[in-house]
Short mmCIF file of C-alpha atoms in Angstrom, two decimals:
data_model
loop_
_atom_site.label_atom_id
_atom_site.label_comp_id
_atom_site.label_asym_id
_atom_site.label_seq_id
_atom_site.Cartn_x
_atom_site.Cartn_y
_atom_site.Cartn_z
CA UNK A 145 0.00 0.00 0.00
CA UNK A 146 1.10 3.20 -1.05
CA UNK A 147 2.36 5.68 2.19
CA UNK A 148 -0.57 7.10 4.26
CA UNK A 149 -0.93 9.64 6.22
CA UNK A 150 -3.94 10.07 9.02
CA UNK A 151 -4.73 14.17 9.29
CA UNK A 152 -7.19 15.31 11.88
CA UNK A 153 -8.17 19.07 11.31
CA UNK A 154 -8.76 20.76 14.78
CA UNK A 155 -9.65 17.80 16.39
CA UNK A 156 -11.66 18.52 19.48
CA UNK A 157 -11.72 15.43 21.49
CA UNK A 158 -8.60 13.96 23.35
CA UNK A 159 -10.72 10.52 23.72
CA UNK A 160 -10.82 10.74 19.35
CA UNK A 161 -7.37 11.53 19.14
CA UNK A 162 -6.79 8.32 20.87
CA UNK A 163 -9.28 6.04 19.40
CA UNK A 164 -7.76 6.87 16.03
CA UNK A 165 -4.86 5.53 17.10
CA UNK A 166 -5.30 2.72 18.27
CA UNK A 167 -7.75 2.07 15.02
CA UNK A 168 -4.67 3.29 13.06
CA UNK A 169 -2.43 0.60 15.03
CA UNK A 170 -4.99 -2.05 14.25
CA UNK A 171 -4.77 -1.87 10.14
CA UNK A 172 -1.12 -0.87 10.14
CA UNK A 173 -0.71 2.76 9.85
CA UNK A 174 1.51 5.38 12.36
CA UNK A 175 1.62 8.85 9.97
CA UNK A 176 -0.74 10.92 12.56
CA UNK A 177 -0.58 14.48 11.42
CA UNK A 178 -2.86 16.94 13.67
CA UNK A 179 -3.65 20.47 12.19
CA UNK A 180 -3.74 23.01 14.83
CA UNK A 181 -5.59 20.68 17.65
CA UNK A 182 -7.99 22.15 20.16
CA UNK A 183 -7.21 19.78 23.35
CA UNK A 184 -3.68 18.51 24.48
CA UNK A 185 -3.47 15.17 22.48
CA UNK A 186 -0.90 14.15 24.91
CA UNK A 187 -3.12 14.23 27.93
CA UNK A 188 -4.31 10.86 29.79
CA UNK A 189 -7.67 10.90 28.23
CA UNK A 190 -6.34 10.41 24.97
CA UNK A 191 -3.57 7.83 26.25
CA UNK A 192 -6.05 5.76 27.90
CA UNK A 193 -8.13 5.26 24.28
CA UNK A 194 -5.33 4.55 22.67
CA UNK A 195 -4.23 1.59 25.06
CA UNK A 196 -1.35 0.25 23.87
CA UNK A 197 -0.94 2.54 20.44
CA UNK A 198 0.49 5.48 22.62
CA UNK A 199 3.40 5.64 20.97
CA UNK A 200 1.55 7.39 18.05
CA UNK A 201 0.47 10.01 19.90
CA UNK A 202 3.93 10.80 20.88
CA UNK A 203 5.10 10.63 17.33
CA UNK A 204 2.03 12.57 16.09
CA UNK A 205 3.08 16.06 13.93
CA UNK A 206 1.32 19.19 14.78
CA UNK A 207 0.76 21.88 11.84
CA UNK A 208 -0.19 25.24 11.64
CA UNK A 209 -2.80 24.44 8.21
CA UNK A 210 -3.85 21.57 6.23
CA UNK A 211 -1.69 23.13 2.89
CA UNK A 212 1.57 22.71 5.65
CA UNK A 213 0.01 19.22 6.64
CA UNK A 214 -0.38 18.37 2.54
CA UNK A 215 2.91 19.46 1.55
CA UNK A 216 4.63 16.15 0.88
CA UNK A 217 1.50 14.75 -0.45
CA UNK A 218 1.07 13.94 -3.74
CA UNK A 219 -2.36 12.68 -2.85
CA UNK A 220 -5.61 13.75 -0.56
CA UNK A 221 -8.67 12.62 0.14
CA UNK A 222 -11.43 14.75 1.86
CA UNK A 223 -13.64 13.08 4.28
CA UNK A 224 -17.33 15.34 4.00
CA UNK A 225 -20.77 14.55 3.34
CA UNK A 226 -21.58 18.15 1.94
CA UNK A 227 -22.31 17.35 -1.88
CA UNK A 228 -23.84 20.33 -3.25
CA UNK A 229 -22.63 20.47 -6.93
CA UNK A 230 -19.82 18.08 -6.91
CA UNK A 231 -21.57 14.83 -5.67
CA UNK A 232 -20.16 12.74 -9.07
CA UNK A 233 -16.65 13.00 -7.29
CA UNK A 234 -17.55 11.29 -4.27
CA UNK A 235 -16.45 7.60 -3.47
CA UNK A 236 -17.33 5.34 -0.83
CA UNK A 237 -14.30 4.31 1.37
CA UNK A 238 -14.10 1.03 -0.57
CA UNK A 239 -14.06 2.96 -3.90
CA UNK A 240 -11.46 5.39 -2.36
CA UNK A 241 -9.12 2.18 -1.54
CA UNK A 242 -9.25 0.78 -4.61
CA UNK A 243 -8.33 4.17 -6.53
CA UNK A 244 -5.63 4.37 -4.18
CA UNK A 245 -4.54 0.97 -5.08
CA UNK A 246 -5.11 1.88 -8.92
CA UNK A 247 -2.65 4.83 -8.34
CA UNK A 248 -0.58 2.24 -6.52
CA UNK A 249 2.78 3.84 -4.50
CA UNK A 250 2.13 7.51 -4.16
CA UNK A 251 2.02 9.73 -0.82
CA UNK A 252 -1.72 9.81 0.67
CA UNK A 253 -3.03 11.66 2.99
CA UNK A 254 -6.48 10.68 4.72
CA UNK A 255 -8.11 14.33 5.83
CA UNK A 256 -11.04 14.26 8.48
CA UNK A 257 -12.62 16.95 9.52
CA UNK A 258 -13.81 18.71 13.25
CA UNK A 259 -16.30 16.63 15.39
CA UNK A 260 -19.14 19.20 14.98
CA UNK A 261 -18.86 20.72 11.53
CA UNK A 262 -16.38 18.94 8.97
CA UNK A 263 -13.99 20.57 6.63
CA UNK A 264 -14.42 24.24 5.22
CA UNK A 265 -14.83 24.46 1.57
CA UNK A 266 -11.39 25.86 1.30
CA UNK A 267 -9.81 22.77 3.11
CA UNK A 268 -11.87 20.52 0.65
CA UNK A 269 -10.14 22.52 -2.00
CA UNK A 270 -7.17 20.98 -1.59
CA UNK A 271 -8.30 17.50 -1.59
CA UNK A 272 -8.36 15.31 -5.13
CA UNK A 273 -11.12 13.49 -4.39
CA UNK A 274 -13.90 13.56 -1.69
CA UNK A 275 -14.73 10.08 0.37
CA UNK A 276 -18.22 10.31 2.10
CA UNK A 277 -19.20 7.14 4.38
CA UNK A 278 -22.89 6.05 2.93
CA UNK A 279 -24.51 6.48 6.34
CA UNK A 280 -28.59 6.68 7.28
CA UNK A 281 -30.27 9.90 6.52
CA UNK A 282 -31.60 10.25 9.17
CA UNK A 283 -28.30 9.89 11.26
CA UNK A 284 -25.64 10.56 9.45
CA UNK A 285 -23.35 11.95 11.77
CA UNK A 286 -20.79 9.46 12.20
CA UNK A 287 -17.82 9.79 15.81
CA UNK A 288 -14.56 10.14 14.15
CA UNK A 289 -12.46 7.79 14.90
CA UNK A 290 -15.17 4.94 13.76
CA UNK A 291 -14.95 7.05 10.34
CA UNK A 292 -11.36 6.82 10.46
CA UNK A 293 -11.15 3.02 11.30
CA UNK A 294 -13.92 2.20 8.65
CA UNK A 295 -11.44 4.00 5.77
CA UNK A 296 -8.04 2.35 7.30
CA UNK A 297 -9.74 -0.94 7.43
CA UNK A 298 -11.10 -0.44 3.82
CA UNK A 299 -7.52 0.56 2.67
CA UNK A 300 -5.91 -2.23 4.69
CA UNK A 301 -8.39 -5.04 2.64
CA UNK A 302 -7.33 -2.88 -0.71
CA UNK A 303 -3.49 -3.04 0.44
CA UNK A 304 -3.95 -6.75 1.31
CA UNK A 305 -4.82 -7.70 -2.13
CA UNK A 306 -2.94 -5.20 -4.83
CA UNK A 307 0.62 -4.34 -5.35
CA UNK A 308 -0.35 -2.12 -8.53
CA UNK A 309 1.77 -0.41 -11.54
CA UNK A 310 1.48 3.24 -10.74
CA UNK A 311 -0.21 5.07 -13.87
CA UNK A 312 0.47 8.58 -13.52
CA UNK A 313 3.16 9.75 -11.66
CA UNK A 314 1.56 12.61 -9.42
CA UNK A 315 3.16 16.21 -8.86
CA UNK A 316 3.49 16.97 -5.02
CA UNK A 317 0.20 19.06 -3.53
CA UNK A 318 2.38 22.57 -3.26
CA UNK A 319 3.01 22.50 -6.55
CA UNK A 320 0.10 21.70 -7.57
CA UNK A 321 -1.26 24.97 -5.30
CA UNK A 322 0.81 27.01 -6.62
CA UNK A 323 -0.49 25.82 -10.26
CA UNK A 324 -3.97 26.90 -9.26
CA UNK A 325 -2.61 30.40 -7.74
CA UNK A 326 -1.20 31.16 -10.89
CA UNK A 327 -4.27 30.27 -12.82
CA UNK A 328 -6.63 32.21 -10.49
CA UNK A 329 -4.55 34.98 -11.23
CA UNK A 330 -4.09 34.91 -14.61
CA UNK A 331 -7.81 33.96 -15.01
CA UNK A 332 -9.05 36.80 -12.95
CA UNK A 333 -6.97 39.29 -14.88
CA UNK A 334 -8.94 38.51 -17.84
CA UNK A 335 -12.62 38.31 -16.09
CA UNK A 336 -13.13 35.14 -16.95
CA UNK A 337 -13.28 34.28 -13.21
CA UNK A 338 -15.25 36.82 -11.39
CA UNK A 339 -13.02 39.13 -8.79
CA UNK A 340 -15.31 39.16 -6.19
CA UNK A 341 -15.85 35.22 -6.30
CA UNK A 342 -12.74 33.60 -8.12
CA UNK A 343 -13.09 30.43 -6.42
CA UNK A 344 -16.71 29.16 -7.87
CA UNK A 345 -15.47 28.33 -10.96
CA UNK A 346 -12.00 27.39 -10.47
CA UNK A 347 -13.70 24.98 -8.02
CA UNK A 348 -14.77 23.27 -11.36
CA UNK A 349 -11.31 22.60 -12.47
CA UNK A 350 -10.36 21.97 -9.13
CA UNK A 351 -12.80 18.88 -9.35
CA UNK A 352 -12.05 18.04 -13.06
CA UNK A 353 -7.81 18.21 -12.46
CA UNK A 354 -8.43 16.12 -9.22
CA UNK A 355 -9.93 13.43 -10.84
CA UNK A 356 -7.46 13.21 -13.36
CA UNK A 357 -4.53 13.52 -11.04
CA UNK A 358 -1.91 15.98 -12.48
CA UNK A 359 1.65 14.73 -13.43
CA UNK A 360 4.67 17.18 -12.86
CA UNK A 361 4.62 17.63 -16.68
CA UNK A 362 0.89 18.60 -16.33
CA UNK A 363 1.50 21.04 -14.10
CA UNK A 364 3.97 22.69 -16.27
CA UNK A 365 2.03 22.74 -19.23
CA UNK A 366 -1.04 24.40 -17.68
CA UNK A 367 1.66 26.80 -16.25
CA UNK A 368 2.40 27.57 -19.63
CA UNK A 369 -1.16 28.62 -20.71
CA UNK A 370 -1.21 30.60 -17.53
CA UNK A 371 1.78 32.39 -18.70
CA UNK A 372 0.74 32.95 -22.27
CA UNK A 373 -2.62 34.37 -21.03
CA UNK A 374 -1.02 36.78 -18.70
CA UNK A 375 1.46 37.72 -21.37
CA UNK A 376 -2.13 38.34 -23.51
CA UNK A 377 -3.22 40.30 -20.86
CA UNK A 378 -0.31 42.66 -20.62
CA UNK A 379 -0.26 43.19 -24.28
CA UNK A 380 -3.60 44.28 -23.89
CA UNK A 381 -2.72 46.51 -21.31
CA UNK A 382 0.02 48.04 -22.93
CA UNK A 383 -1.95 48.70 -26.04
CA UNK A 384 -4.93 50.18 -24.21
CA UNK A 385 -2.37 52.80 -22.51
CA UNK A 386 -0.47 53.39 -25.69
CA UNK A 387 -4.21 54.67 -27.30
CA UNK A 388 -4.82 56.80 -24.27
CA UNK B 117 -31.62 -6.70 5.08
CA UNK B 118 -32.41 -9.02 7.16
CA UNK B 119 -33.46 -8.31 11.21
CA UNK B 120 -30.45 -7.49 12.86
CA UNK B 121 -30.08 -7.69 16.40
CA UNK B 122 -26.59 -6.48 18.06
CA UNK B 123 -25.84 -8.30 21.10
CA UNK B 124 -22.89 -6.73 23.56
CA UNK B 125 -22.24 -9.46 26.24
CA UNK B 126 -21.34 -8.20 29.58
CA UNK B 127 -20.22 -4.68 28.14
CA UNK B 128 -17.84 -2.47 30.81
CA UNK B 129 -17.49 1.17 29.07
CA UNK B 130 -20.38 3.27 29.05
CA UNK B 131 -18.61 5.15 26.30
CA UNK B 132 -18.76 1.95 24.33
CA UNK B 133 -22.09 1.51 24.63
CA UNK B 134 -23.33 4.86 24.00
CA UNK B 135 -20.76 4.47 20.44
CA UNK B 136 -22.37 1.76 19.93
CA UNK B 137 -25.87 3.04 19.74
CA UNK B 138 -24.62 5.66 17.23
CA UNK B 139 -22.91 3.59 14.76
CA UNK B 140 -25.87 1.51 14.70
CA UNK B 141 -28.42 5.05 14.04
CA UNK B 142 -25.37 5.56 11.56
CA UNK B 143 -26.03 2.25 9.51
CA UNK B 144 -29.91 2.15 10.49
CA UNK B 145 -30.09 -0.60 13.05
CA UNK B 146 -31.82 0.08 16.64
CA UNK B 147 -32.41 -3.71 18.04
CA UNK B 148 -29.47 -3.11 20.69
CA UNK B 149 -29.82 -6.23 23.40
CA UNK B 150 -27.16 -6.17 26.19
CA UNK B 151 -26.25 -9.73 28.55
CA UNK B 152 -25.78 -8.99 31.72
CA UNK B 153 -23.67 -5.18 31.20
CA UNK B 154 -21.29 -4.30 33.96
CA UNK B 155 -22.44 -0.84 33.66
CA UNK B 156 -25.17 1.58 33.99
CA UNK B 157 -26.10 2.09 30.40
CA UNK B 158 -28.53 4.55 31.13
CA UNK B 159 -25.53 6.91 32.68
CA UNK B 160 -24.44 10.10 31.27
CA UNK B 161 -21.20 9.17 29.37
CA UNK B 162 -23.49 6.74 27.48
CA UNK B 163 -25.79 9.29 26.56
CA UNK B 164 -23.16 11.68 25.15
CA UNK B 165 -21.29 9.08 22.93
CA UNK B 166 -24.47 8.36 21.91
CA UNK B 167 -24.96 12.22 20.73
CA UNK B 168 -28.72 11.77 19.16
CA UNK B 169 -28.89 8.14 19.17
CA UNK B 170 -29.65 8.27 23.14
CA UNK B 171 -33.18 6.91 22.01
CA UNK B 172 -31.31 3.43 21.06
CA UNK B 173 -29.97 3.62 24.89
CA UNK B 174 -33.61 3.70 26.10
CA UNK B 175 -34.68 0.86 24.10
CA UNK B 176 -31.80 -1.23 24.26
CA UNK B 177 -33.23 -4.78 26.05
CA UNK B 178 -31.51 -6.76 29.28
CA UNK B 179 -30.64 -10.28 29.07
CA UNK B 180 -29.42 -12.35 31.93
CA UNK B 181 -27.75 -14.81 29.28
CA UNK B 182 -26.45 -14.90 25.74
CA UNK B 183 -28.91 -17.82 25.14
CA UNK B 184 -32.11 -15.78 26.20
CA UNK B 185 -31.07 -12.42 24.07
CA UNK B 186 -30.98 -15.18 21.41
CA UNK B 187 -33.87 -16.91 21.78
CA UNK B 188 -36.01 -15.44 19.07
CA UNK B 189 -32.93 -15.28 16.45
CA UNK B 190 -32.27 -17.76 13.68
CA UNK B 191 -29.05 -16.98 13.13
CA UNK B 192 -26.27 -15.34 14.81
CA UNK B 193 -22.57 -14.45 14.04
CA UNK B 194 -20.27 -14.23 16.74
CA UNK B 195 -17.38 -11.96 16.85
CA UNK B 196 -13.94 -13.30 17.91
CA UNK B 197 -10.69 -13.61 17.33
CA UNK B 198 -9.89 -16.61 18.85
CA UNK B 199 -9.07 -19.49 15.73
CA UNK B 200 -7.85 -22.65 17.07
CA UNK B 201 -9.24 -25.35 15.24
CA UNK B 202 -12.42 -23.96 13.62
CA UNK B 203 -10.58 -21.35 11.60
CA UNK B 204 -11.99 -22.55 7.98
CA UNK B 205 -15.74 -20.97 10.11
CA UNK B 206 -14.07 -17.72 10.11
CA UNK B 207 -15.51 -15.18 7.75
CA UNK B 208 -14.13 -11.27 7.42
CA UNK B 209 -17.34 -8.53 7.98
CA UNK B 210 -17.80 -8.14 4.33
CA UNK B 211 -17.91 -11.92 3.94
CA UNK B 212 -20.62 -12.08 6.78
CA UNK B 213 -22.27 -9.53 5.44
CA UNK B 214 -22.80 -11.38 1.69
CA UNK B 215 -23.53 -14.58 3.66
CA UNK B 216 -26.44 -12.53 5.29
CA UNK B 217 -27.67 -11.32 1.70
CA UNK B 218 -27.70 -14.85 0.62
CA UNK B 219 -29.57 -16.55 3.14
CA UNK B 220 -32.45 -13.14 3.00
CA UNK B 221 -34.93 -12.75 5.34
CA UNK B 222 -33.99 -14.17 8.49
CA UNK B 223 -33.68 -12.58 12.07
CA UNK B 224 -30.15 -12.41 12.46
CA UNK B 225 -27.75 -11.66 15.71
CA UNK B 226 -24.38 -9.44 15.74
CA UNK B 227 -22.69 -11.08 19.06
CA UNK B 228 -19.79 -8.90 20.42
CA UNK B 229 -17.96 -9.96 23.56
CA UNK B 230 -16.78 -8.39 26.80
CA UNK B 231 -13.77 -5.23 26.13
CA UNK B 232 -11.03 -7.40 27.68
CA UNK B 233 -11.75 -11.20 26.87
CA UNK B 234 -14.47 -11.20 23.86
CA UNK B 235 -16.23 -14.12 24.06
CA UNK B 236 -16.11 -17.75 25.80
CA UNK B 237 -15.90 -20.52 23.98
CA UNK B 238 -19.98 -21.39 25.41
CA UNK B 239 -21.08 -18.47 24.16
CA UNK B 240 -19.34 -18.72 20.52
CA UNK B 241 -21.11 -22.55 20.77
CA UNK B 242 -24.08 -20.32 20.16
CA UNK B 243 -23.32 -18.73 17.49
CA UNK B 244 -23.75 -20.74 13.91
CA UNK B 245 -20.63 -18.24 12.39
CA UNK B 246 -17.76 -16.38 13.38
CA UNK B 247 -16.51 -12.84 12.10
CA UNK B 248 -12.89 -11.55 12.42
CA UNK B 249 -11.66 -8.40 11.93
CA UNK B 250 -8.38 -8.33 9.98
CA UNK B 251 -6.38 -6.55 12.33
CA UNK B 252 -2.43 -5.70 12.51
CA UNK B 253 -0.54 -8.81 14.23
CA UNK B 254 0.79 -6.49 16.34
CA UNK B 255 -2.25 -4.73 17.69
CA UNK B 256 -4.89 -7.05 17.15
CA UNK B 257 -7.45 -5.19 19.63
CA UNK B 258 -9.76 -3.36 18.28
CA UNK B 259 -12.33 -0.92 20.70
CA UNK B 260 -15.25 -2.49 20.66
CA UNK B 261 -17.34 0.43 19.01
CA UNK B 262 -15.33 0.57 16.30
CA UNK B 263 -15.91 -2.98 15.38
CA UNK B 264 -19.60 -2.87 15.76
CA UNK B 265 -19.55 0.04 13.27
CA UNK B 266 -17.31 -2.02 10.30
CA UNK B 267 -19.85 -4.73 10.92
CA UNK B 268 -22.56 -3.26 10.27
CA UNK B 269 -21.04 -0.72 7.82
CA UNK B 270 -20.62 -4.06 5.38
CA UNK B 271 -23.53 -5.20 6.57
CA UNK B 272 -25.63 -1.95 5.31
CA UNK B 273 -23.40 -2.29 2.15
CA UNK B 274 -24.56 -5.19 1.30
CA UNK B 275 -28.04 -3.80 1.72
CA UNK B 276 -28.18 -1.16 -0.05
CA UNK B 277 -26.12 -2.21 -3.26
CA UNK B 278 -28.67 -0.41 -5.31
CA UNK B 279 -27.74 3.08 -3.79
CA UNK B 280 -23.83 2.73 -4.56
CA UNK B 281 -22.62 6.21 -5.04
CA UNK B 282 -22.86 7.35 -8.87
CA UNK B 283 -19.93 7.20 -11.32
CA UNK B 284 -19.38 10.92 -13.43
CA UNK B 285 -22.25 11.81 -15.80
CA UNK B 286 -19.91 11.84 -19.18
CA UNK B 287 -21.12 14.68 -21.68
CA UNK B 288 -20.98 13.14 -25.21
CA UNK B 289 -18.38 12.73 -27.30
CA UNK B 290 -19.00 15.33 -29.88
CA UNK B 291 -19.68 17.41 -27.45
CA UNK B 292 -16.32 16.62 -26.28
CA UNK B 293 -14.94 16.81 -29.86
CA UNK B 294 -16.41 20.31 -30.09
CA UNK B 295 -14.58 21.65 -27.14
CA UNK B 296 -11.45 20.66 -28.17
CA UNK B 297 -12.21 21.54 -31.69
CA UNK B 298 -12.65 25.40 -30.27
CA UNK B 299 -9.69 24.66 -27.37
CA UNK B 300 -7.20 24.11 -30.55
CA UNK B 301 -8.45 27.27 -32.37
CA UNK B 302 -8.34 29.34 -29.32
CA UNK B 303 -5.01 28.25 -28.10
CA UNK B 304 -3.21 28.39 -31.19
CA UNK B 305 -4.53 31.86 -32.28
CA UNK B 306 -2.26 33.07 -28.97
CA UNK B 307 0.06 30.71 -29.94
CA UNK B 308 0.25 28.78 -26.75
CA UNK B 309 -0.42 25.76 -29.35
CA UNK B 310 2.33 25.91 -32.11
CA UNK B 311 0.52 25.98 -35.03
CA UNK B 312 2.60 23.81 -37.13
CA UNK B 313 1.72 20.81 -34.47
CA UNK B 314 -1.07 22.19 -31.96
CA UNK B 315 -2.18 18.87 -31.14
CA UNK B 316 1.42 18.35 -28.97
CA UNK B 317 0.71 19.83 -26.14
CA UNK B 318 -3.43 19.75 -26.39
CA UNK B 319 -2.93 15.99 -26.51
CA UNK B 320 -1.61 16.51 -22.84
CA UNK B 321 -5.01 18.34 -21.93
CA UNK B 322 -6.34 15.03 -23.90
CA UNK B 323 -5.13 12.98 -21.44
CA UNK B 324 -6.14 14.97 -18.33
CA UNK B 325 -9.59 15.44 -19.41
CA UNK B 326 -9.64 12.21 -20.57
CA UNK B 327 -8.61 10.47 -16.94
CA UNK B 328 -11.16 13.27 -15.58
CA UNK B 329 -13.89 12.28 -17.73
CA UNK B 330 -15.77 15.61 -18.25
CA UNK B 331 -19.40 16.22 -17.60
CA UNK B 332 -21.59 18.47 -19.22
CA UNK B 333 -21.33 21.06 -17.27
CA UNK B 334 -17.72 20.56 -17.15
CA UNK B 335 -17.70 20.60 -20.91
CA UNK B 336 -19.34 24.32 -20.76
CA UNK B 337 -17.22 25.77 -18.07
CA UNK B 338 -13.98 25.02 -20.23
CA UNK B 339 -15.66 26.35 -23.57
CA UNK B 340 -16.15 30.01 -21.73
CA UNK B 341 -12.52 30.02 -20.92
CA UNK B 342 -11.79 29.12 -24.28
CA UNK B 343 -14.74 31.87 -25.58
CA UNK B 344 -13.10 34.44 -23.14
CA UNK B 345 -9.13 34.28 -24.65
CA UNK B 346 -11.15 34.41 -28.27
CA UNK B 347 -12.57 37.55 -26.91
CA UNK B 348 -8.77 38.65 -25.61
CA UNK B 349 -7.37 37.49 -28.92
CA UNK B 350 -9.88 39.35 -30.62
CA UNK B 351 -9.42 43.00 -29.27
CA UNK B 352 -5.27 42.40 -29.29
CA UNK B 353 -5.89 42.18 -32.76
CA UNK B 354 -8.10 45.60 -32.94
CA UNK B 355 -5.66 47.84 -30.88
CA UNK B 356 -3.04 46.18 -33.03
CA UNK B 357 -4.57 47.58 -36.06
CA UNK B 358 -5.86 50.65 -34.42
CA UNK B 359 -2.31 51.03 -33.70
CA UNK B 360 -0.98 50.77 -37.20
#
């Protein structure tokens, strides 16, 4: 199985932050990355649920944002069961392993969201692809460590069985960022994505790119249109101010 | 789905139990039955891992014995990870969960034993399967929550194989076709394609959209990108001859 890593965004429970450990000790996985936690994830509660997977708590890395926690990542995938417009891109954890298996030995990272309320848009932003757990309607709400341990134990059956060809080789997640900041730039320059609200359509591409997975040549040939349209632009620019 | 009764014998954490009740509202069971629990289930830290499952709590049913929470069942699988010599019986949740879908309509029984010790060998006589979780060698233990929820997580899988989330709604081909047709025309006109071999570099953008697969919709929001640099293109060229 390709290289996993477990992020928790502002976890708020130290009794989660264990549980997830130990559930991450049970199907083989130690890469616990916590993005600016709101408890001590050190503290006895959290020991105590973890029984005898402690030692991932000690070894668990704290960052400042889920970009910083992504940074080595070539791959992410979103926990969320807000669907709105997107709700083609969302797999069920056993559909998630087995793309992850497809992709075969890339860097992954697992993203779950706060207790009460998820991940924000903008953290789902940075996530390829979206995994929601098919739960009842009428109780959807799933604890968080059970949502972890049902996606490590669906990746764990996936890992058991494949040792796949990769397909495309994927660039790393901050360049991939910094692919998209160039294009909202370049894109808003020429008012094809609206100032005021840059993100709604870019969240398009955001959705079509993550499914395809970009390669590190893919990111440099979108640069390139990027480019050309901002060197469009500035023509433009220069022109209009030359007929002044 | 069948009727599907989960049985905790002799349970200890109240935290379990009141996880318990949740994962089951998550999956759409509520026939909780508990043997003899070494706790008040009723208490407070039951109710708040229970969030708004608490109901479950209320009409969860006592049994003095594993035999007489089973009376009324026809079948019952028995959780366990003890082998020894019956380890051919062993089936993983998911293959529980299509030997439930095969056998239809029968009251069925989830049997989960006590947090420390599971079950004793008299009460997995009971049982007509068993179901292991494969766990890590080295931390075999799962919390007893967690493996309530991945039971009946495959368990409401299997059920509900008609409501597996959707693949991408593709737009047609010629639609497709079209795009690129006006993607190639755009691009080369601000020579970003080459014109002597435009179909270089759009054959990467072939390959992206192409892992992507593009909906409709998707199909639109890339033909006003390539309608707005027309646009661009178009009044470069008018200051250029304004210019002249």
């Amino acid at each position: 199985m390709s290289d996993v890593a477990v992020v928790l965004v502002e976890p708020q429970g130290p009794l989660n932050i264990g549980s997830v450990c130990r559930a991450m000790a049970n199907f083989g996985f130690s890469d616990l990355r916590l993005v600016n936690p709101q408890t001590d994830h050190l503290c006895e509660d959290a020991r105590q649920m973890a029984v005898k997977a402690g030692g991932l708590l000690e070894l668990a890395q704290i960052y400042p944002t889920l970009a910083a926690a992504l940074s080595d990542r070539q791959y992410a995938l979103g926990t969320t069961r807000r669907f709105g417009r997107y709700r083609d891109d969302f797999l069920a954890p056993h559909e998630a392993a087995q793309c992850l298996g497809e992709l075969g030995q890339i860097s992954t990272a697992l993203v779950f969201g706060r207790e009460d309320c998820g991940l924000l848009t903008e953290e789902l932003d940075l996530c390829q692809r979206f995994i929601t757990i098919p739960t009842s309607d009428d109780f959807p709400s799933m604890n968080l460590a059970q949502a972890v341990s049902l996606c490590l134990y669906e990746l764990a059956k996936v890992g058991a069985i494949t040792a796949s060809v990769s397909s495309v080789e994927l660039a790393d997640n901050a360049d991939v960022e910094n692919m998209f900041a160039h294009m909202r730039t370049s894109l808003t320059n020429i008012e094809y994505l609206v100032e005021s609200n840059p993100d709604h359509i870019l969240r398009t591409y955001r959705r079509i790119f993550g499914r395809a997975g970009l390669s590190p040549r893919d990111v440099k040939v979108l640069r390139g249109l990027w480019r050309r349209i901002g060197w469009l632009y500035n023509q433009l620019e220069e022109k209009g101010t030359e007929n002044r």
